[in-house]
XYZ file of C-alpha atoms in Angstrom:
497
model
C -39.291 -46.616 48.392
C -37.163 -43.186 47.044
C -37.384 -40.656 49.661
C -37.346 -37.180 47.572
C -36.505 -33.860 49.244
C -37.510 -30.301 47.955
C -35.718 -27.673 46.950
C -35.585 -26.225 49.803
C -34.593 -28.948 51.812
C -31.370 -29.485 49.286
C -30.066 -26.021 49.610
C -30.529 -25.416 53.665
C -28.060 -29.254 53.197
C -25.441 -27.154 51.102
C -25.404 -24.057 53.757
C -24.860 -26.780 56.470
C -22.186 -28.457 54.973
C -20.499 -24.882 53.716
C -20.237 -23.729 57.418
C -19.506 -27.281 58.568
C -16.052 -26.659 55.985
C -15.140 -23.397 56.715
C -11.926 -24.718 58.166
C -10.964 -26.844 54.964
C -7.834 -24.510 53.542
C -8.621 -25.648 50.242
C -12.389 -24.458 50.250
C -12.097 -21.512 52.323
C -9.544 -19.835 49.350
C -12.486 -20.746 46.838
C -15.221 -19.249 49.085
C -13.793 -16.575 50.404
C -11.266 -15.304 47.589
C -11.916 -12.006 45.602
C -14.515 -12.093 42.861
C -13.302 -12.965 39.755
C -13.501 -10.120 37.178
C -13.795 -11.492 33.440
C -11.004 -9.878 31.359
C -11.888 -8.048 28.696
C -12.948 -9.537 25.443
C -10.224 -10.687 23.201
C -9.747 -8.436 19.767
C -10.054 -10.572 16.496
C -6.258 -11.966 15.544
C -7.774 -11.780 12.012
C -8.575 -8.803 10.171
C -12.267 -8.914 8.669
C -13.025 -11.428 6.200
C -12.904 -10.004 2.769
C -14.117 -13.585 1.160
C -17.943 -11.331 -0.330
C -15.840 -7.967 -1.267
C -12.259 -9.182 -2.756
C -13.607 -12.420 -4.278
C -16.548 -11.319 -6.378
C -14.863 -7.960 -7.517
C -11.982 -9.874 -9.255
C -14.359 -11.724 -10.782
C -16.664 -8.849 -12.054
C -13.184 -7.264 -13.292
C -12.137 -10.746 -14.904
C -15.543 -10.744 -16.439
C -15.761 -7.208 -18.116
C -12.017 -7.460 -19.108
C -12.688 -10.826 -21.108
C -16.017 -9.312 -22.933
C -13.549 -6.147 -23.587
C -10.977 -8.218 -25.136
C -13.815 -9.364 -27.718
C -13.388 -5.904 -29.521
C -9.364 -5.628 -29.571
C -7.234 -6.153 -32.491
C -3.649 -6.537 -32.279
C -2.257 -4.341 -34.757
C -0.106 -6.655 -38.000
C 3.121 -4.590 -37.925
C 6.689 -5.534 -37.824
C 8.360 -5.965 -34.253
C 11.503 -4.153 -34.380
C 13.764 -6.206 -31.510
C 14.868 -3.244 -29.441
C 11.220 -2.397 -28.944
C 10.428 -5.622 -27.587
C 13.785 -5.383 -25.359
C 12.070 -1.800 -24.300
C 9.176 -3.652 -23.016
C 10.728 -6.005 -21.124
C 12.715 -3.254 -19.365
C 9.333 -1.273 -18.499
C 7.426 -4.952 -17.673
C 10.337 -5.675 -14.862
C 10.266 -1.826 -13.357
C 6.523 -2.254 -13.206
C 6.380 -5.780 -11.753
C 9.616 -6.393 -9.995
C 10.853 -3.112 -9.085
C 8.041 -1.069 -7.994
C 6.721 -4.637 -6.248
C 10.072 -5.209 -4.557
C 10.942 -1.356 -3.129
C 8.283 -1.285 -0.971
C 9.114 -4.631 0.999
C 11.226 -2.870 3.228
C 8.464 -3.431 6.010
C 9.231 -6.464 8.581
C 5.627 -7.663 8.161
C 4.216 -6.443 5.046
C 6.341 -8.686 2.356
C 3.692 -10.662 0.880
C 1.145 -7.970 1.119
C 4.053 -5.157 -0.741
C 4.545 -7.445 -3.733
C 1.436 -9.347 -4.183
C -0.596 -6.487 -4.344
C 1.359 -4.370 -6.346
C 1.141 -7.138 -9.006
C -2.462 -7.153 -8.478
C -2.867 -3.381 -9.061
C -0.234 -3.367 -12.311
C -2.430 -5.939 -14.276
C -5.620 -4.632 -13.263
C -4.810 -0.928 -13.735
C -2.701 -2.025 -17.147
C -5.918 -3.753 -18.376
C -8.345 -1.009 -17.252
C -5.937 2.017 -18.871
C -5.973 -0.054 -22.328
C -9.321 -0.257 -22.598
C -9.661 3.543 -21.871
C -6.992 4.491 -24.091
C -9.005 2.732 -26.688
C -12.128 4.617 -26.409
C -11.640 6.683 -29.474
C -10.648 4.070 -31.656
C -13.525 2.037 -30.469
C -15.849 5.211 -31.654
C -14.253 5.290 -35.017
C -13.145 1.797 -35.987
C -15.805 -0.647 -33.635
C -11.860 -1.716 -32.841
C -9.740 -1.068 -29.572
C -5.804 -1.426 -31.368
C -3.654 -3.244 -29.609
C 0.265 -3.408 -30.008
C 3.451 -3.073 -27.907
C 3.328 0.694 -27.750
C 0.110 0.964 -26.781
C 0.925 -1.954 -24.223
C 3.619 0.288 -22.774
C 2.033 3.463 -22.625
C -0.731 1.256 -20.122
C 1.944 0.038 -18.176
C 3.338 4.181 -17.485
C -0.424 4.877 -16.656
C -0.290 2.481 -14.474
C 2.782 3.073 -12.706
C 1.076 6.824 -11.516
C -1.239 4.011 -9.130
C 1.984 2.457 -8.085
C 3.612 5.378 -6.801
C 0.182 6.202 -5.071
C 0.113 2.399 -3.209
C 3.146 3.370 -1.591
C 1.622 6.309 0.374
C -1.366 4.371 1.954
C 0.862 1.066 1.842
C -0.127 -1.500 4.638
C -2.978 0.605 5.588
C -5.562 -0.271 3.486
C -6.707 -3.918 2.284
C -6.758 -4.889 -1.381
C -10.458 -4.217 -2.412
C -9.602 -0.519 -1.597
C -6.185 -0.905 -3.429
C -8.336 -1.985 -6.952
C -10.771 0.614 -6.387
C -7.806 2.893 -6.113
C -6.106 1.875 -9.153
C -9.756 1.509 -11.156
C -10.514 5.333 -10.357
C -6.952 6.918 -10.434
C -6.194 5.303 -14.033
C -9.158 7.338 -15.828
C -7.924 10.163 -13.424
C -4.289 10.320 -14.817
C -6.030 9.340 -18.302
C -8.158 12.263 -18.174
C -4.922 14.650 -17.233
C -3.570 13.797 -20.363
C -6.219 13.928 -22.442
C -6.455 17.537 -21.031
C -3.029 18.516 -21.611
C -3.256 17.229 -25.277
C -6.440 18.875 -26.431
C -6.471 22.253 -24.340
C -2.282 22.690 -23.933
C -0.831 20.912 -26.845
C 1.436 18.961 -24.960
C 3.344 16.812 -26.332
C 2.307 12.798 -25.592
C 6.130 12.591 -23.946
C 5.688 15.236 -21.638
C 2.377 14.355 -20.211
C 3.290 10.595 -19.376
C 6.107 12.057 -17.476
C 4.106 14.145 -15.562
C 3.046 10.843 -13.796
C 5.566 11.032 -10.752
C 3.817 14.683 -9.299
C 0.121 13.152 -10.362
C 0.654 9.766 -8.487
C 2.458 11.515 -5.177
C -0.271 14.148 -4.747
C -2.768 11.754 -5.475
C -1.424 9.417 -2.681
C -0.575 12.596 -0.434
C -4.351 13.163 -0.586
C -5.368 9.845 -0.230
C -3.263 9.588 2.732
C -4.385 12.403 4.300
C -8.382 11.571 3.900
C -7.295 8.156 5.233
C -5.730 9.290 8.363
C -5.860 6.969 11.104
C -5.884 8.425 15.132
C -2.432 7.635 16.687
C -0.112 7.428 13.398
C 1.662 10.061 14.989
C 3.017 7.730 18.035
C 3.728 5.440 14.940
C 2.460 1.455 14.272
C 3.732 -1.196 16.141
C 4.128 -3.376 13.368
C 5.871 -0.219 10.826
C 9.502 -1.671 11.048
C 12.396 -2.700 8.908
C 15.637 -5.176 9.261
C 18.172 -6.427 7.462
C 16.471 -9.010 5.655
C 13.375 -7.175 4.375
C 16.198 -3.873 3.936
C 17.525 -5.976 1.606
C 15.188 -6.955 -0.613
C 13.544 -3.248 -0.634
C 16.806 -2.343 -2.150
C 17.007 -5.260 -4.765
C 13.559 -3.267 -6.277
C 15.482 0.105 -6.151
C 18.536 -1.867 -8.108
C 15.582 -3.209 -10.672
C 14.147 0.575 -11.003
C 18.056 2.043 -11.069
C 18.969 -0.534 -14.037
C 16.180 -0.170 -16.587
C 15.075 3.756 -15.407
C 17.102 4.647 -18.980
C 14.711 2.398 -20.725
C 11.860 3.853 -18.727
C 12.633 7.676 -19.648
C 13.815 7.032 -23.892
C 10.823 4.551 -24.312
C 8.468 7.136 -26.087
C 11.004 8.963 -27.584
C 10.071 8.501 -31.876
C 12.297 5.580 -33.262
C 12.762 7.960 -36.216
C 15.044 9.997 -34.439
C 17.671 7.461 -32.702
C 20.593 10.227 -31.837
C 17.405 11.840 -29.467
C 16.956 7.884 -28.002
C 20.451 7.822 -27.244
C 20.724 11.306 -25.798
C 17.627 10.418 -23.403
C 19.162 7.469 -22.252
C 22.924 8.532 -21.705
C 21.225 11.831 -19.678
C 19.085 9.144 -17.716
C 22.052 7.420 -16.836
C 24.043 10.127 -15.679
C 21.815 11.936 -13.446
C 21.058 8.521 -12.036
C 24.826 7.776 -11.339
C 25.174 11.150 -9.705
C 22.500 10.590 -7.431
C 23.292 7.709 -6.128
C 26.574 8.947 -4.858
C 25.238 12.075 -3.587
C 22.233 10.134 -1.765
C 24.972 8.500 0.106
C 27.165 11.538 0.784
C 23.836 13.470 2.473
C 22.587 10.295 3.997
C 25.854 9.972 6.050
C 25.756 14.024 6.315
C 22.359 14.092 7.955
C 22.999 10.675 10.180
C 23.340 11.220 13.984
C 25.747 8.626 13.676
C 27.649 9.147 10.085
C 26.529 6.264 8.999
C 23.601 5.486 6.177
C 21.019 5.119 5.928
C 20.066 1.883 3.803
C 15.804 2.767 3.958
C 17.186 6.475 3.122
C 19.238 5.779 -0.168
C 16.601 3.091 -2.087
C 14.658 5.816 -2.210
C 16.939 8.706 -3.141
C 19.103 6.832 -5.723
C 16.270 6.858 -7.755
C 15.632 10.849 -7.841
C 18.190 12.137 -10.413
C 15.975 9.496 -13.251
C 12.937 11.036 -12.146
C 13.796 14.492 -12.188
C 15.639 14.172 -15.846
C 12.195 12.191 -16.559
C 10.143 15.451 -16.304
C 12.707 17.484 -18.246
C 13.764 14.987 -20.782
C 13.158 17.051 -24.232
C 15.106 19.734 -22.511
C 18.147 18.380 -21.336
C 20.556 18.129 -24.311
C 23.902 18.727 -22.423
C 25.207 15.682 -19.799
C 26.196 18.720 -17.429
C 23.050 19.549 -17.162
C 21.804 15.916 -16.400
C 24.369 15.709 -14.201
C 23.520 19.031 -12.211
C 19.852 17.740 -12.343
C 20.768 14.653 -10.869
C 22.558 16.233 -8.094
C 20.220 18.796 -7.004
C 17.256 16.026 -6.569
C 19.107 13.617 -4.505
C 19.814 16.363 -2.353
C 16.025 17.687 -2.123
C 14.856 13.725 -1.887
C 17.326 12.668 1.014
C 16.408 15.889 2.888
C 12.762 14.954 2.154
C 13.132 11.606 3.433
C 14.975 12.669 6.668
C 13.093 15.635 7.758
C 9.975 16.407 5.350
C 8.281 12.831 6.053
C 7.669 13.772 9.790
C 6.470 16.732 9.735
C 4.220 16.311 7.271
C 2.865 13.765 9.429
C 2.750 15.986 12.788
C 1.635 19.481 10.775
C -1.119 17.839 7.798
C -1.830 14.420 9.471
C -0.562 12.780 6.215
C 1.067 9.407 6.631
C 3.076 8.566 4.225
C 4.578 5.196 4.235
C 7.398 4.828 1.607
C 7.865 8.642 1.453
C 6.285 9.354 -2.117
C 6.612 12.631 -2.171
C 10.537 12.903 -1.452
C 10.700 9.903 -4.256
C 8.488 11.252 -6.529
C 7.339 14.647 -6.118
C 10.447 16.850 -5.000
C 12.240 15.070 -7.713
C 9.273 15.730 -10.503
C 8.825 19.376 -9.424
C 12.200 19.874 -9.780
C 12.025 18.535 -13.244
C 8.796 20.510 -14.397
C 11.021 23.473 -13.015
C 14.069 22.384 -14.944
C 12.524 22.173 -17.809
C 10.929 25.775 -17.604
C 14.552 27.036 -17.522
C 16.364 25.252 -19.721
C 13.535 26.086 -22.622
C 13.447 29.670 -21.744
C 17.537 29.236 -21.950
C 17.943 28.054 -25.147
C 14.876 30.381 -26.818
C 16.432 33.406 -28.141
C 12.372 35.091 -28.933
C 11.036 36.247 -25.589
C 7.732 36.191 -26.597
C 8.057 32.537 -27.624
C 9.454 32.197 -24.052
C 7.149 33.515 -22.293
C 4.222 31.993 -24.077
C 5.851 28.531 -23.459
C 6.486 29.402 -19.500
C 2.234 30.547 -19.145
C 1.356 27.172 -20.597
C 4.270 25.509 -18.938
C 2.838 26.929 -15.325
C -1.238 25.944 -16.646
C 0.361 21.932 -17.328
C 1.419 21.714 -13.550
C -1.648 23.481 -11.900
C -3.843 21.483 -14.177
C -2.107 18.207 -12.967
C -1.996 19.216 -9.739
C -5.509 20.219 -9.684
C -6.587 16.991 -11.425
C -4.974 14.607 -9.038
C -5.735 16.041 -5.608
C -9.666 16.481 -7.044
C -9.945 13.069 -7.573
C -7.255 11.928 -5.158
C -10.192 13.707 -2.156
C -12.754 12.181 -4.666
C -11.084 8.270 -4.162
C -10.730 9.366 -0.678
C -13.635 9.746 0.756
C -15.128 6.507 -1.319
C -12.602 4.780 0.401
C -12.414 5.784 4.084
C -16.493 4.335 3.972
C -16.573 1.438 6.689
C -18.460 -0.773 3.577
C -14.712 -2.009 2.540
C -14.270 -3.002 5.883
C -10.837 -1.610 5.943
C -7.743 -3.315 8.851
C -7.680 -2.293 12.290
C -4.683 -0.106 13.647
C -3.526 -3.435 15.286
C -3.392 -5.044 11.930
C -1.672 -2.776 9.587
C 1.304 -3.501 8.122
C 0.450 -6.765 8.935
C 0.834 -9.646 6.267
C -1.470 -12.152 8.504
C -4.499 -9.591 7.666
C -5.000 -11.012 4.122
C -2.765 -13.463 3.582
C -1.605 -17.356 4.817
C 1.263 -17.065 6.896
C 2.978 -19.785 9.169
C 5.007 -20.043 11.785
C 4.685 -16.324 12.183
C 5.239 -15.257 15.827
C 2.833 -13.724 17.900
C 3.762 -10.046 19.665
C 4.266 -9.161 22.901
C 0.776 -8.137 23.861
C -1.094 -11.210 21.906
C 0.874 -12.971 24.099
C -0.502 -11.275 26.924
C -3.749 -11.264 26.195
C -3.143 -14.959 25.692
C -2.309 -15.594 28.864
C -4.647 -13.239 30.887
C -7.399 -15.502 29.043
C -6.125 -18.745 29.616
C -5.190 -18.005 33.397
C -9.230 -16.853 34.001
C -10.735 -19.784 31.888
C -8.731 -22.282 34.560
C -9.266 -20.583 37.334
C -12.874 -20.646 36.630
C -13.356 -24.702 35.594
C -11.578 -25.357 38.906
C -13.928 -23.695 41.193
C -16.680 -25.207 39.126
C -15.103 -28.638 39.796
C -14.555 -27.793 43.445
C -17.858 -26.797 43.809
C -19.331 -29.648 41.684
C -18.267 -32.007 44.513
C -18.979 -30.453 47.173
C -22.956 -30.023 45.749
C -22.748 -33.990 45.308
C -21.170 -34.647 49.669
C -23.986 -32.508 50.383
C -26.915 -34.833 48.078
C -25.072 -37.589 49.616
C -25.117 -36.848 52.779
C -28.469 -36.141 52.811
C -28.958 -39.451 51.161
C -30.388 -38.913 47.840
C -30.842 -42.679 46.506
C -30.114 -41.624 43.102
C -25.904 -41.036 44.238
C -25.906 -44.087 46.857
C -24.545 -46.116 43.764
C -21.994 -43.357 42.370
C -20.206 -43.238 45.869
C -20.007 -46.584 46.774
């Protein structure tokens, strides 16, 4: 017959048998040894899952663009063969240059090239369509043709220069939003410029570089993240990603002639030529004076690779902004010169303090890039027109409208860059923790990648409590079933024999 015992009868068994094995070494360190504390919860490896934001917004895009396309026509005109060469040149600075410069970040490859392709179609698509408004009105027809193609592209390019200034801290649904509310921004500059300022279509394209760095400035500055100024853990460069960062700047430094004569009118080829031989030159001449003040301003007179993709890049910017000015190579030259200078200083000693004094992080130093260099142009321009006009009324009409073009710019892009902003700093797009900025394993596949120093940590603080906590269940597992044995429960006579 099976002889059951209570409850109460099986634990007063368990205390007997405990102080019966006080003495047992083993035991005695389980019993007696400090409680165990439960580490803290580990953080997600993974940023959060962007599968209901990222996937069904390309496909709303994808959607409206194809319905969009139904009312295009692509203009029946002959293709002359340097304009198609023209587009190429523009197609590889958008794409390839602008996607390779900013790869100069360890961890951030796939994320600095992917997603600036992502942003180039999507804000190429979304300025054509906008630039095709009117004709839409008039003709129930958006025209299509290479021009038009490459005037998109240069629209675009004001949301590339913005990427770089919240690059690696944002994820890609706020990168398309950017690009989807910047485009009608810049488009909205120009149409500005055009009806209210008579500017001329050549001058307000170039006025991209200052619209897309105080955009991203602002953007930057709304998005500030606590602790950027002890720096990311992950914000680092080396030889490898150095190098292909500079492989963009050689793509931008090759084809920035192409970039600055592309809207010049075909009908007047000596003007072409006299865009693209300025280009050059102020583009030559900063590169070697990048170099000289990188070594200059080095604690160690050495450069400065990070320093000088950047800054080569400055004199085609600044002679960009100034282009139907500059008609002597002297002046490119001196152009050149003095924006390498401002942009290499900019990078050295203007990127961290505008970090510690306006809490604006900027990641691939737009502003020194872009804006010094574009300023300086605007302000180039001014006196070079006022040079060569011989009526000083003429002169000083041009220099009031002149001054109204930047404010209005100005004005324009850090309205809607604050605008953007705040749409993007809501918690809705879910945006990377610190831990995971510049961080390629946030939104992309990525093997064999090695974990940091305090992952590993955490690793092991976890694993080391988990084991520590089966064995004293095990330990006390058997000692629960000597106890029901000793006490002869006829349900364990079987298991221990």
């Amino acid at each position: 017959m099976t002889e059951m015992f209570s409850d109460r009868q099986i634990c007063i068994g368990v205390q007997q048998l405990i102080k019966s094995r006080a003495g047992c070494a083993h035991f005695q360190t389980v019993v007696e040894s400090e409680p165990i504390q439960k580490p803290p919860p580990m953080a997600p490896r993974y940023a959060p899952s962007l599968r209901s934001r990222l996937g069904p917004l390309l496909l709303f895009l994808l959607s409206g663009f194809i319905i969009s396309a139904f009312y295009f026509e692509i203009r029946d005109e002959a293709i002359p063969r340097d304009k198609y060469a023209e587009f190429q040149d523009v197609n590889v600075m958008v794409v390839l240059g602008f996607g390779f410069l900013c790869t100069f970040l360890v961890r951030h490859g796939f994320s600095s090239s992917g997603f600036n392709l992502f942003v180039a179609t999507i804000a190429t698509q979304w300025a054509l369509i906008l630039m095709g408004i009117e004709s839409w009105y008039d003709k129930r027809r958006i025209l299509v043709d290479l021009r038009s193609i490459l005037v998109a592209e240069m629209s675009a390019a004001s949301a590339l220069i913005s990427l770089g200034a919240v690059l690696g801290k944002v994820n890609p649904v706020q990168l398309i939003l950017l690009a989807l509310l910047e485009v009608p921004a810049f488009i909205l500059n120009e149409w500005v410029l055009l009806s209210l300022l008579k500017v001329r279509p050549q001058n307000n394209i170039m006025l991209l570089h200052i619209f897309g760095a105080f955009f991203g400035l602002t953007l930057t500055w709304i998005l500030h993240r606590k602790g950027s100024q002890q720096g990311f853990e992950k914000e680092k460069f080396d030889k490898k990603s150095g190098l292909f960062s500079m492989l963009g700047s050689l793509f931008l430094w090759m084809f920035w002639p192409t970039f600055n004569s592309v809207l010049v009118d075909d009908r007047f080829p000596e003007r072409k030529l006299e865009a693209v031989c300025s280009t050059y030159l102020a583009l030559a001449v900063s590169a070697v004076t990048a170099a000289s003040v990188s070594v200059l301003s080095s604690a160690r007179g050495k450069l400065n690779l990070i320093q000088m993709q950047s800054c080569i890049l400055a004199g085609g910017v600044a002679v960009g902004a100034s282009m139907t000015a500059v008609h002597q190579p002297w002046e490119a030259m001196a152009i050149g010169f003095t924006a390498a200078v401002l942009s290499t200083t900019g990078f050295k000693y203007l990127k961290s303090h505008m970090l510690l004094a306006f809490d604006c992080h900027d990641t691939a130093a737009t502003l020194s890039t872009h804006g010094l260099p574009g300023l300086l142009g605007w302000f180039a321009h001014l006196i070079l027109e006022i040079k060569n006009c011989d009526d000083h009324t003429v002169a000083i009409r041009f220099a009031v409208f002149h001054i109204c073009t930047l404010l209005v710019t100005i004005t324009i892009s850090l309205t809607t860059g604050a605008l953007t902003g705040f749409l993007l700093s809501l918690n809705f797009w879910r945006p990377p923790q610190n831990r995971k900025c510049f961080d390629d394993q946030a939104f992309w596949e990525v093997s064999g990648h090695p974990l940091s120093a305090e992952e590993v940590g955490i690793v092991y603080i976890h694993t080391t409590f988990y084991r520590r906590v089966i064995l004293d269940k095990i330990v006390l597992c058997l000692i629960c079933l000597q106890v029901l044995q000793q006490l002869k429960y006829p349900c364990l006579e079987a298991y221990f024999k």
